[in-house]
Tab-separated table of C-alpha atoms and ligand atoms in Angstrom:
chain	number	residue	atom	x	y	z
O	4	UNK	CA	129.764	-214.401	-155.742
O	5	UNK	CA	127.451	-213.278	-152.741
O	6	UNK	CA	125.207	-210.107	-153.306
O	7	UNK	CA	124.506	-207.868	-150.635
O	8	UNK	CA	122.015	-204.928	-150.380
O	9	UNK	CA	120.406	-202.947	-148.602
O	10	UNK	CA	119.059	-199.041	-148.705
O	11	UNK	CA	122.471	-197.850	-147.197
O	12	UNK	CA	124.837	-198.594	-145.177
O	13	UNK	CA	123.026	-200.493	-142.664
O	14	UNK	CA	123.615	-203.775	-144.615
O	15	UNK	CA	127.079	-203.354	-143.859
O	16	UNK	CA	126.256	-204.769	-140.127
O	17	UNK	CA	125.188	-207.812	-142.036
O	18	UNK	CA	128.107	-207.732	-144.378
O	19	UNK	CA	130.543	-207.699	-141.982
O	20	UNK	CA	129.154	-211.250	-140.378
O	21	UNK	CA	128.895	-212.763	-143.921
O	22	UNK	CA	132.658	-211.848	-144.487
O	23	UNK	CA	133.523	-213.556	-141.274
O	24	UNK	CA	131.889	-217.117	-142.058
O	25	UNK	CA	132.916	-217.089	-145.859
O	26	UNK	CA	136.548	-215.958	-145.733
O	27	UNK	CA	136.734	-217.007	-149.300
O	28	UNK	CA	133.700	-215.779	-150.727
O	29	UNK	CA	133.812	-212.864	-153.138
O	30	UNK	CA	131.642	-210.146	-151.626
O	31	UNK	CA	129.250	-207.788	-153.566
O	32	UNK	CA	127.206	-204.897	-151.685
O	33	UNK	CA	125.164	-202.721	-153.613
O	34	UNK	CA	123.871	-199.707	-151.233
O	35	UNK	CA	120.744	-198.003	-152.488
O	36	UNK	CA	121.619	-194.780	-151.192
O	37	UNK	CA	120.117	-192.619	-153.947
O	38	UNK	CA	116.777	-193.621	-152.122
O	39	UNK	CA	117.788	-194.103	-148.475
O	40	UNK	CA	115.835	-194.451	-146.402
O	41	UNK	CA	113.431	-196.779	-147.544
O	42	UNK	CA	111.389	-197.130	-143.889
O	43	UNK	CA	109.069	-193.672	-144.963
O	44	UNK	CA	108.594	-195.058	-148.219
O	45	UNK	CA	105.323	-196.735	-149.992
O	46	UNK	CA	105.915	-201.082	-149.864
O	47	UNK	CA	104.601	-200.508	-153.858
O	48	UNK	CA	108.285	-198.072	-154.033
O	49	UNK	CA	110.588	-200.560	-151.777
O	50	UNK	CA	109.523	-203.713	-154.462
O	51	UNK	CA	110.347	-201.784	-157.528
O	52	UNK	CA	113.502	-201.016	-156.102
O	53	UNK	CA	114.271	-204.067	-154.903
O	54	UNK	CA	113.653	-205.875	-157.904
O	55	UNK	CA	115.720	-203.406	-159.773
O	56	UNK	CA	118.519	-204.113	-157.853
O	57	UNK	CA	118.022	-207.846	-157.446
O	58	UNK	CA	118.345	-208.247	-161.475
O	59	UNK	CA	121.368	-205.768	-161.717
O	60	UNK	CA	123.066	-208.174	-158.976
O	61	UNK	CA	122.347	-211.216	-160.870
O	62	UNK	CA	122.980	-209.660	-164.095
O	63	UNK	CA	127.050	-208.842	-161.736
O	64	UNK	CA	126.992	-212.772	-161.486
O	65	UNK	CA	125.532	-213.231	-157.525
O	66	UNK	CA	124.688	-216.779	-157.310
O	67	UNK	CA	123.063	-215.921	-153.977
O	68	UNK	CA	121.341	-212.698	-152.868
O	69	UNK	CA	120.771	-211.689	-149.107
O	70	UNK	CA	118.216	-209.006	-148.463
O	71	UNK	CA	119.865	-207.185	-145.613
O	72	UNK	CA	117.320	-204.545	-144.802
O	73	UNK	CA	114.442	-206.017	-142.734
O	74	UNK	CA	112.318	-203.028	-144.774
O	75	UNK	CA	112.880	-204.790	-148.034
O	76	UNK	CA	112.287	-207.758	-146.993
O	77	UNK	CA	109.253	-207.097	-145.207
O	78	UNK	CA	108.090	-205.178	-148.756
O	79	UNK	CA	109.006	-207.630	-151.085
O	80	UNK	CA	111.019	-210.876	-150.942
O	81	UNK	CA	108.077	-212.668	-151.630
O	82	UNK	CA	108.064	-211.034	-155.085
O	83	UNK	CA	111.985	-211.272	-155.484
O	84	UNK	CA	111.671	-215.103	-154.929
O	85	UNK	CA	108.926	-214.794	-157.359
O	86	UNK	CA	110.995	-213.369	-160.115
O	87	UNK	CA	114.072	-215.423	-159.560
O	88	UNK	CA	112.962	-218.769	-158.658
O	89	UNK	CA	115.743	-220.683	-158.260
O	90	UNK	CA	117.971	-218.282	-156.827
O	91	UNK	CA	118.884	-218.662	-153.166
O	92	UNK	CA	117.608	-215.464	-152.040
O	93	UNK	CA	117.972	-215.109	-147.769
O	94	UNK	CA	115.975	-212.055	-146.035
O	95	UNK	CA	116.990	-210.280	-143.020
O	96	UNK	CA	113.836	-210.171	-140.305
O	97	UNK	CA	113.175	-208.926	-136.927
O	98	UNK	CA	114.776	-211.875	-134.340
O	99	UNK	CA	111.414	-212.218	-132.860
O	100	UNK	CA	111.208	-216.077	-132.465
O	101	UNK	CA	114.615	-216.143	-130.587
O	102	UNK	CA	114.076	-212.857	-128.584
O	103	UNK	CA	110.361	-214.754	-127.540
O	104	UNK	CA	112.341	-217.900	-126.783
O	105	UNK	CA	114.957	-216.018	-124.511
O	106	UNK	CA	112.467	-213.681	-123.003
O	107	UNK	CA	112.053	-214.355	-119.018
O	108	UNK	CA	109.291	-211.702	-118.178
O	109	UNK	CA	106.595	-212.844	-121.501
O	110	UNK	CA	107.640	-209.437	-122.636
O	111	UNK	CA	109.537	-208.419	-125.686
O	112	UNK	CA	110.321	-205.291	-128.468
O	113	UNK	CA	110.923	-204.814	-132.350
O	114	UNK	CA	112.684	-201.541	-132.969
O	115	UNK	CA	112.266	-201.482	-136.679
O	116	UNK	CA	111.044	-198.413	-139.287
O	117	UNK	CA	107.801	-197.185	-140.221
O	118	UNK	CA	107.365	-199.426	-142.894
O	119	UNK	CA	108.719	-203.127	-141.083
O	120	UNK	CA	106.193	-201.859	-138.034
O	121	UNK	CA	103.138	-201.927	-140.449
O	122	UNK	CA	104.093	-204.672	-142.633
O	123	UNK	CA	102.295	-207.903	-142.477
O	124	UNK	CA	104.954	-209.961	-142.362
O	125	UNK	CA	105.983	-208.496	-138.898
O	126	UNK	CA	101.793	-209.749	-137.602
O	127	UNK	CA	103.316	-213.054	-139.471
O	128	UNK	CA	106.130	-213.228	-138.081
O	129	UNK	CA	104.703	-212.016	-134.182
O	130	UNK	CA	101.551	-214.252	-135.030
O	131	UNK	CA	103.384	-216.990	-135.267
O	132	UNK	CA	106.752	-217.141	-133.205
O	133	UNK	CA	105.966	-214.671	-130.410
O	134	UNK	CA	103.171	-217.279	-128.832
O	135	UNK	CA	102.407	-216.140	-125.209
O	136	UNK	CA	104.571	-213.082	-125.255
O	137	UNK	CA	103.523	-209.788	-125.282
O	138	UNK	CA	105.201	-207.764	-127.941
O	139	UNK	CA	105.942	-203.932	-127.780
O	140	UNK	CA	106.278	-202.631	-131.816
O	141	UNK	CA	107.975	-199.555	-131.964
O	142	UNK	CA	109.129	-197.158	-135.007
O	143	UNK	CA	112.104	-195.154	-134.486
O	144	UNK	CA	111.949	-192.428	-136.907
O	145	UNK	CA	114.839	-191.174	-138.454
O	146	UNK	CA	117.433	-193.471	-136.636
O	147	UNK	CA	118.425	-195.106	-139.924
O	148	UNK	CA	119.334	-191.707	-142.031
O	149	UNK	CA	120.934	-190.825	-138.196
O	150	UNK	CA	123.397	-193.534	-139.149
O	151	UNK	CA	123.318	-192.652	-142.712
O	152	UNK	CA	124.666	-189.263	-141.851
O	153	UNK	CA	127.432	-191.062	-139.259
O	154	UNK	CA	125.852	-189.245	-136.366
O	155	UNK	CA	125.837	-192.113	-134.229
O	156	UNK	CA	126.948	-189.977	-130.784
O	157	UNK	CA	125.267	-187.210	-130.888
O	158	UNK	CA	124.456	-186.252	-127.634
O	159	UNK	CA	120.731	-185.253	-128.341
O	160	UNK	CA	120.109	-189.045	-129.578
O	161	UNK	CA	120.784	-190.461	-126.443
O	162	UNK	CA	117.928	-188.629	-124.741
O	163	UNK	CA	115.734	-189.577	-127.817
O	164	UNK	CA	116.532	-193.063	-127.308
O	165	UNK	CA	115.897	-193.080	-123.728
O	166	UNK	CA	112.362	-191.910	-124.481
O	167	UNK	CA	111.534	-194.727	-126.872
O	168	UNK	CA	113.180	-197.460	-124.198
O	169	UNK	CA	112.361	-196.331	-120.855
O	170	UNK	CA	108.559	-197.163	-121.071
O	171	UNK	CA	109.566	-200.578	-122.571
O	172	UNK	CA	111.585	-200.798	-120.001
O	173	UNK	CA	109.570	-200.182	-117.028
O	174	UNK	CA	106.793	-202.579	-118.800
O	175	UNK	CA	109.237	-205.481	-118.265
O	176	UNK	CA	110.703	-205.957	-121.496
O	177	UNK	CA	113.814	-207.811	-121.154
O	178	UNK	CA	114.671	-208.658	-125.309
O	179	UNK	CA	114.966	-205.521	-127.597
O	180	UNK	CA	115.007	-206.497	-131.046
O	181	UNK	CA	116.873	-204.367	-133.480
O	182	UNK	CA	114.443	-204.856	-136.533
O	183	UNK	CA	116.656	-202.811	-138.550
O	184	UNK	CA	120.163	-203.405	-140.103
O	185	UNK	CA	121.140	-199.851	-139.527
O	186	UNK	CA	120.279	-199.582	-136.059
O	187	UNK	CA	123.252	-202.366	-135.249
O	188	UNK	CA	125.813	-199.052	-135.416
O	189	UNK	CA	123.374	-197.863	-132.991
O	190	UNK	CA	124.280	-200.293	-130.210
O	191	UNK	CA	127.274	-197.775	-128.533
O	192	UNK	CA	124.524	-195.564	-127.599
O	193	UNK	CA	121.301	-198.126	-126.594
O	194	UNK	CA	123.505	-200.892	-124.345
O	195	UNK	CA	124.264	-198.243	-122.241
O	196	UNK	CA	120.592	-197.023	-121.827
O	197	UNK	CA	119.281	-200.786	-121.458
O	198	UNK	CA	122.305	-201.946	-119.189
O	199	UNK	CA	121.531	-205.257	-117.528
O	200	UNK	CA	117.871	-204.821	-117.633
O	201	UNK	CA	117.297	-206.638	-121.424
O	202	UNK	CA	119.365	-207.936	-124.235
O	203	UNK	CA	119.506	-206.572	-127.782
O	204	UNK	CA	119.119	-208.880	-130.526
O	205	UNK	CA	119.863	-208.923	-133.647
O	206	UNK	CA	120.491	-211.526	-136.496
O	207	UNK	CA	123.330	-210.858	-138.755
O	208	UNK	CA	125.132	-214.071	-137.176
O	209	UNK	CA	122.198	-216.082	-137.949
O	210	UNK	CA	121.701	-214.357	-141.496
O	211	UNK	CA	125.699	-215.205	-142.234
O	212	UNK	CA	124.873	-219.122	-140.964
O	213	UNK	CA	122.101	-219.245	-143.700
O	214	UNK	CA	124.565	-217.655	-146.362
O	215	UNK	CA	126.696	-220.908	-145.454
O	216	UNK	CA	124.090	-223.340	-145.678
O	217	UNK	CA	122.933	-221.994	-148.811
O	218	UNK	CA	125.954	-220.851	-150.456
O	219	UNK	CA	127.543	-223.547	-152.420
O	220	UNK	CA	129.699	-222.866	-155.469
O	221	UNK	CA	129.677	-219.138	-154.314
O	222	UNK	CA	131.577	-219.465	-151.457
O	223	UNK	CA	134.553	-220.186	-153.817
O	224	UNK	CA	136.386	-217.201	-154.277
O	225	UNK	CA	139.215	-214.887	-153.490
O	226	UNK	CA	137.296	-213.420	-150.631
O	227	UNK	CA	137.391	-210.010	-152.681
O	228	UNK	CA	134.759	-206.981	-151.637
O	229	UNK	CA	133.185	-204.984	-154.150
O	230	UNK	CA	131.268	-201.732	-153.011
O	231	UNK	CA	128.385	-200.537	-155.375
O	232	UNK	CA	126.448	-197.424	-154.264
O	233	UNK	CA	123.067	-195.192	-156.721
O	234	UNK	CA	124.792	-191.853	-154.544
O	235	UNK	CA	127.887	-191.095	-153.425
O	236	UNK	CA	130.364	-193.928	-153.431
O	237	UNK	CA	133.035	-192.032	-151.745
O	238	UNK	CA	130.366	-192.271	-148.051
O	239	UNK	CA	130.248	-195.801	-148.710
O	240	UNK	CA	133.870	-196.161	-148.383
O	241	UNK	CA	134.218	-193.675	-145.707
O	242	UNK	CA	132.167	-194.793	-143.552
O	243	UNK	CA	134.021	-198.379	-142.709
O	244	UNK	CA	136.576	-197.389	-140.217
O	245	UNK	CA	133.797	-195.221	-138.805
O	246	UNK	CA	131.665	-197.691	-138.433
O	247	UNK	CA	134.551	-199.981	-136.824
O	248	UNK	CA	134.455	-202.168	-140.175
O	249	UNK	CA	138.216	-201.851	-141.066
O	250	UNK	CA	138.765	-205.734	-141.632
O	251	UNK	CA	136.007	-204.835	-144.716
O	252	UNK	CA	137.834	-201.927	-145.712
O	253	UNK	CA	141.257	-204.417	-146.200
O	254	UNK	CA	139.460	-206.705	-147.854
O	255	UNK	CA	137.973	-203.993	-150.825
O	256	UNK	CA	139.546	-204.668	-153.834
O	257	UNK	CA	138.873	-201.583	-155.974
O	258	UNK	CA	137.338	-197.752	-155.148
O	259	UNK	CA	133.445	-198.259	-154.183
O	260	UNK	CA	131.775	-197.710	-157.511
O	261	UNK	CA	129.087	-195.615	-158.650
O	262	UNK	CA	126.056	-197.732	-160.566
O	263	UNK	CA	122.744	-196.988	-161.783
O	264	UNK	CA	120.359	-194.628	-159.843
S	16	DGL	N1	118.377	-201.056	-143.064
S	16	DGL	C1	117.013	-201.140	-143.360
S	16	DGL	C2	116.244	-202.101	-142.496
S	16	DGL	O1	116.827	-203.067	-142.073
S	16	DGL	C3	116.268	-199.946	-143.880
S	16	DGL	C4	116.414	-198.636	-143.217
S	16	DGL	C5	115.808	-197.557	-144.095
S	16	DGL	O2	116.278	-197.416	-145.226
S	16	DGL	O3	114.846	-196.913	-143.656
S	16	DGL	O4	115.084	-201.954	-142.261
C-alpha cells in the first residue's frame, strides 16, 4: 500500500497522478486538515506533525510514503528519512531544475507558501539547479486555505492573482512554478492570467514516475482508495467531483474516515 499526505486537500493533485500510473496500487491519503494550513506554521510544528503522521501510515501498512506538500517536505523529510530508514519515502518540491531547463528568457518563479519561500531547501534547491537563471520567489498567502475552503472562482482572486503575476510577468518570466500541491486546483484561474506568455509547472507526473520506480511489492493491489482526514472527513470526500477528481471518487472503497487529531 502507497501512503499519501499532505496538510489538506492539496495532495489530492498528487494523488490523482499516482492513481493513474499504479492502477493496481491500493491508495492511502491521510489529509492533515485539523492543522491546515501548514505554510504559516513554525518548520519545528510541520516536523512533529509530519512524523506523527508518517508512523500512523506505516503503523496502516504503507510500504512507501510520498510527502505531497512541498511545505512538509521542505520542513522535514530529512528527519522522516531519518526515522524510517529504509522506507522509500518520495517528497514533493518546487520543479525548479526543469522550469530552469525550459526557461527561454534566464527568468523563472516559485509560487509556494510562507514557509517553502524561507526554507533552505528552496536556496538548495535554487542554489543548485537554477544555475544562470534568475529566480523570482514569491509567497501567496492564503491561496492554499482558498482551496481548502473550495473557493477556487471567486471573482476577487483573480484580481489578487493578477497582482502577484503581472510584475513577474513584465520581468520576463516565462516558467511559473506551482511550489505548492494545493495551488494545482488553482490553475482554472492563473492559465488564463499567464496565457501564452509562460508555462506553469508543476510535478505531480514526475512525483507519480518516482512512486513507480520505487514502488515494488506495493504496487500490488486492488487499486482500492482509502481517505483518512484529523477534521472533517465528510470535505474530504466532497470535495472530489469539485475538484474534477471523480475517477478518485469511483475508486474509494469505504466513507473517508476520521483518525487521530
Ligand atoms: N499543499 C502544501 C504544499 O504543497 C501545503 C499548503 C499549506 O498547508 O499551507 O506546500
Amino acid at each position: 500500500m502507497i501512503g499519501i499526505f499532505d496538510s489538506g486537500l492539496g495532495g489530492l493533485s498528487v494523488l490523482a497522478a499516482v492513481a493513474r500510473a499504479l492502477p493496481q496500487a491500493d491508495l492511502l491519503y491521510f489529509a492533515d486538515t485539523a492543522h491546515v494550513p501548514y505554510g504559516d506554521k513554525s518548520e519545528a510544528f510541520i516536523r512533529e506533525r509530519v512524523l506523527i503522521i508518517g508512523k500512523h501510515l506505516v503503523a496502516q501498512g504503507c510500504g512507501l510514503i510520498v510527502v505531497a506538500c512541498n511545505t512538509a517536505t521542505a520542513a522535514a523529510v530529512a528527519a522522516f528519512r531519518e526515522l524510517l530508514p529504509g522506507l522509500p519515502v518520495v517528497g514533493v518540491e518546487p520543479g525548479v531544475k526543469p522550469a530552469a531547463a525550459a526557461s527561454r528568457s534566464g527568468r523563472i518563479a516559485v509560487l509556494a507558501t510562507l514557509s517553502t519561500t524561507r526554507s533552505q531547501r528552496l536556496a538548495n534547491l535554487i542554489r543548485q539547479h537554477a544555475g544562470g537563471v534568475q529566480v523570482d520567489v514569491v509567497a501567496c498567502d492564503g491561496w492554499a486555505t482558498r482551496v481548502e475552503n473550495l473557493r477556487l472562482d471567486d471573482p476577487d482572486f483573480a484580481g489578487e492573482a493578477r497582482q502577484h503575476l503581472a510584475p513577474l510577468l513584465a520581468a520576463g518570466v516565462d516558467q511559473i512554478v506551482l511550489g505548492c500541491t494545493h495551488y494545482a486546483f488553482l490553475r482554472p484561474v492563473l492559465e488564463p492570467l499567464v496565457g501564452s506568455r509562460a508555462t506553469l509547472v508543476d510535478v505531480a507526473e514526475a512525483v507519480a514516475r518516482q512512486c513507480a520506480r520505487l514502488a515494488g511489492a506495493s504496487t500490488n493491489g486492488s487499486g482500492r482508495l482509502t481517505l483518512f482526514a484529523t477534521a472533517h472527513p465528510e470535505r474530504l470526500q466532497a470535495a472530489l467531483p469539485i475538484l474534477g477528481l471523480t475517477c478518485l471518487h469511483d475508486r474509494q472503497t469505504q466513507a473517508a474516515r476520521l483518525v487521530m487529531a
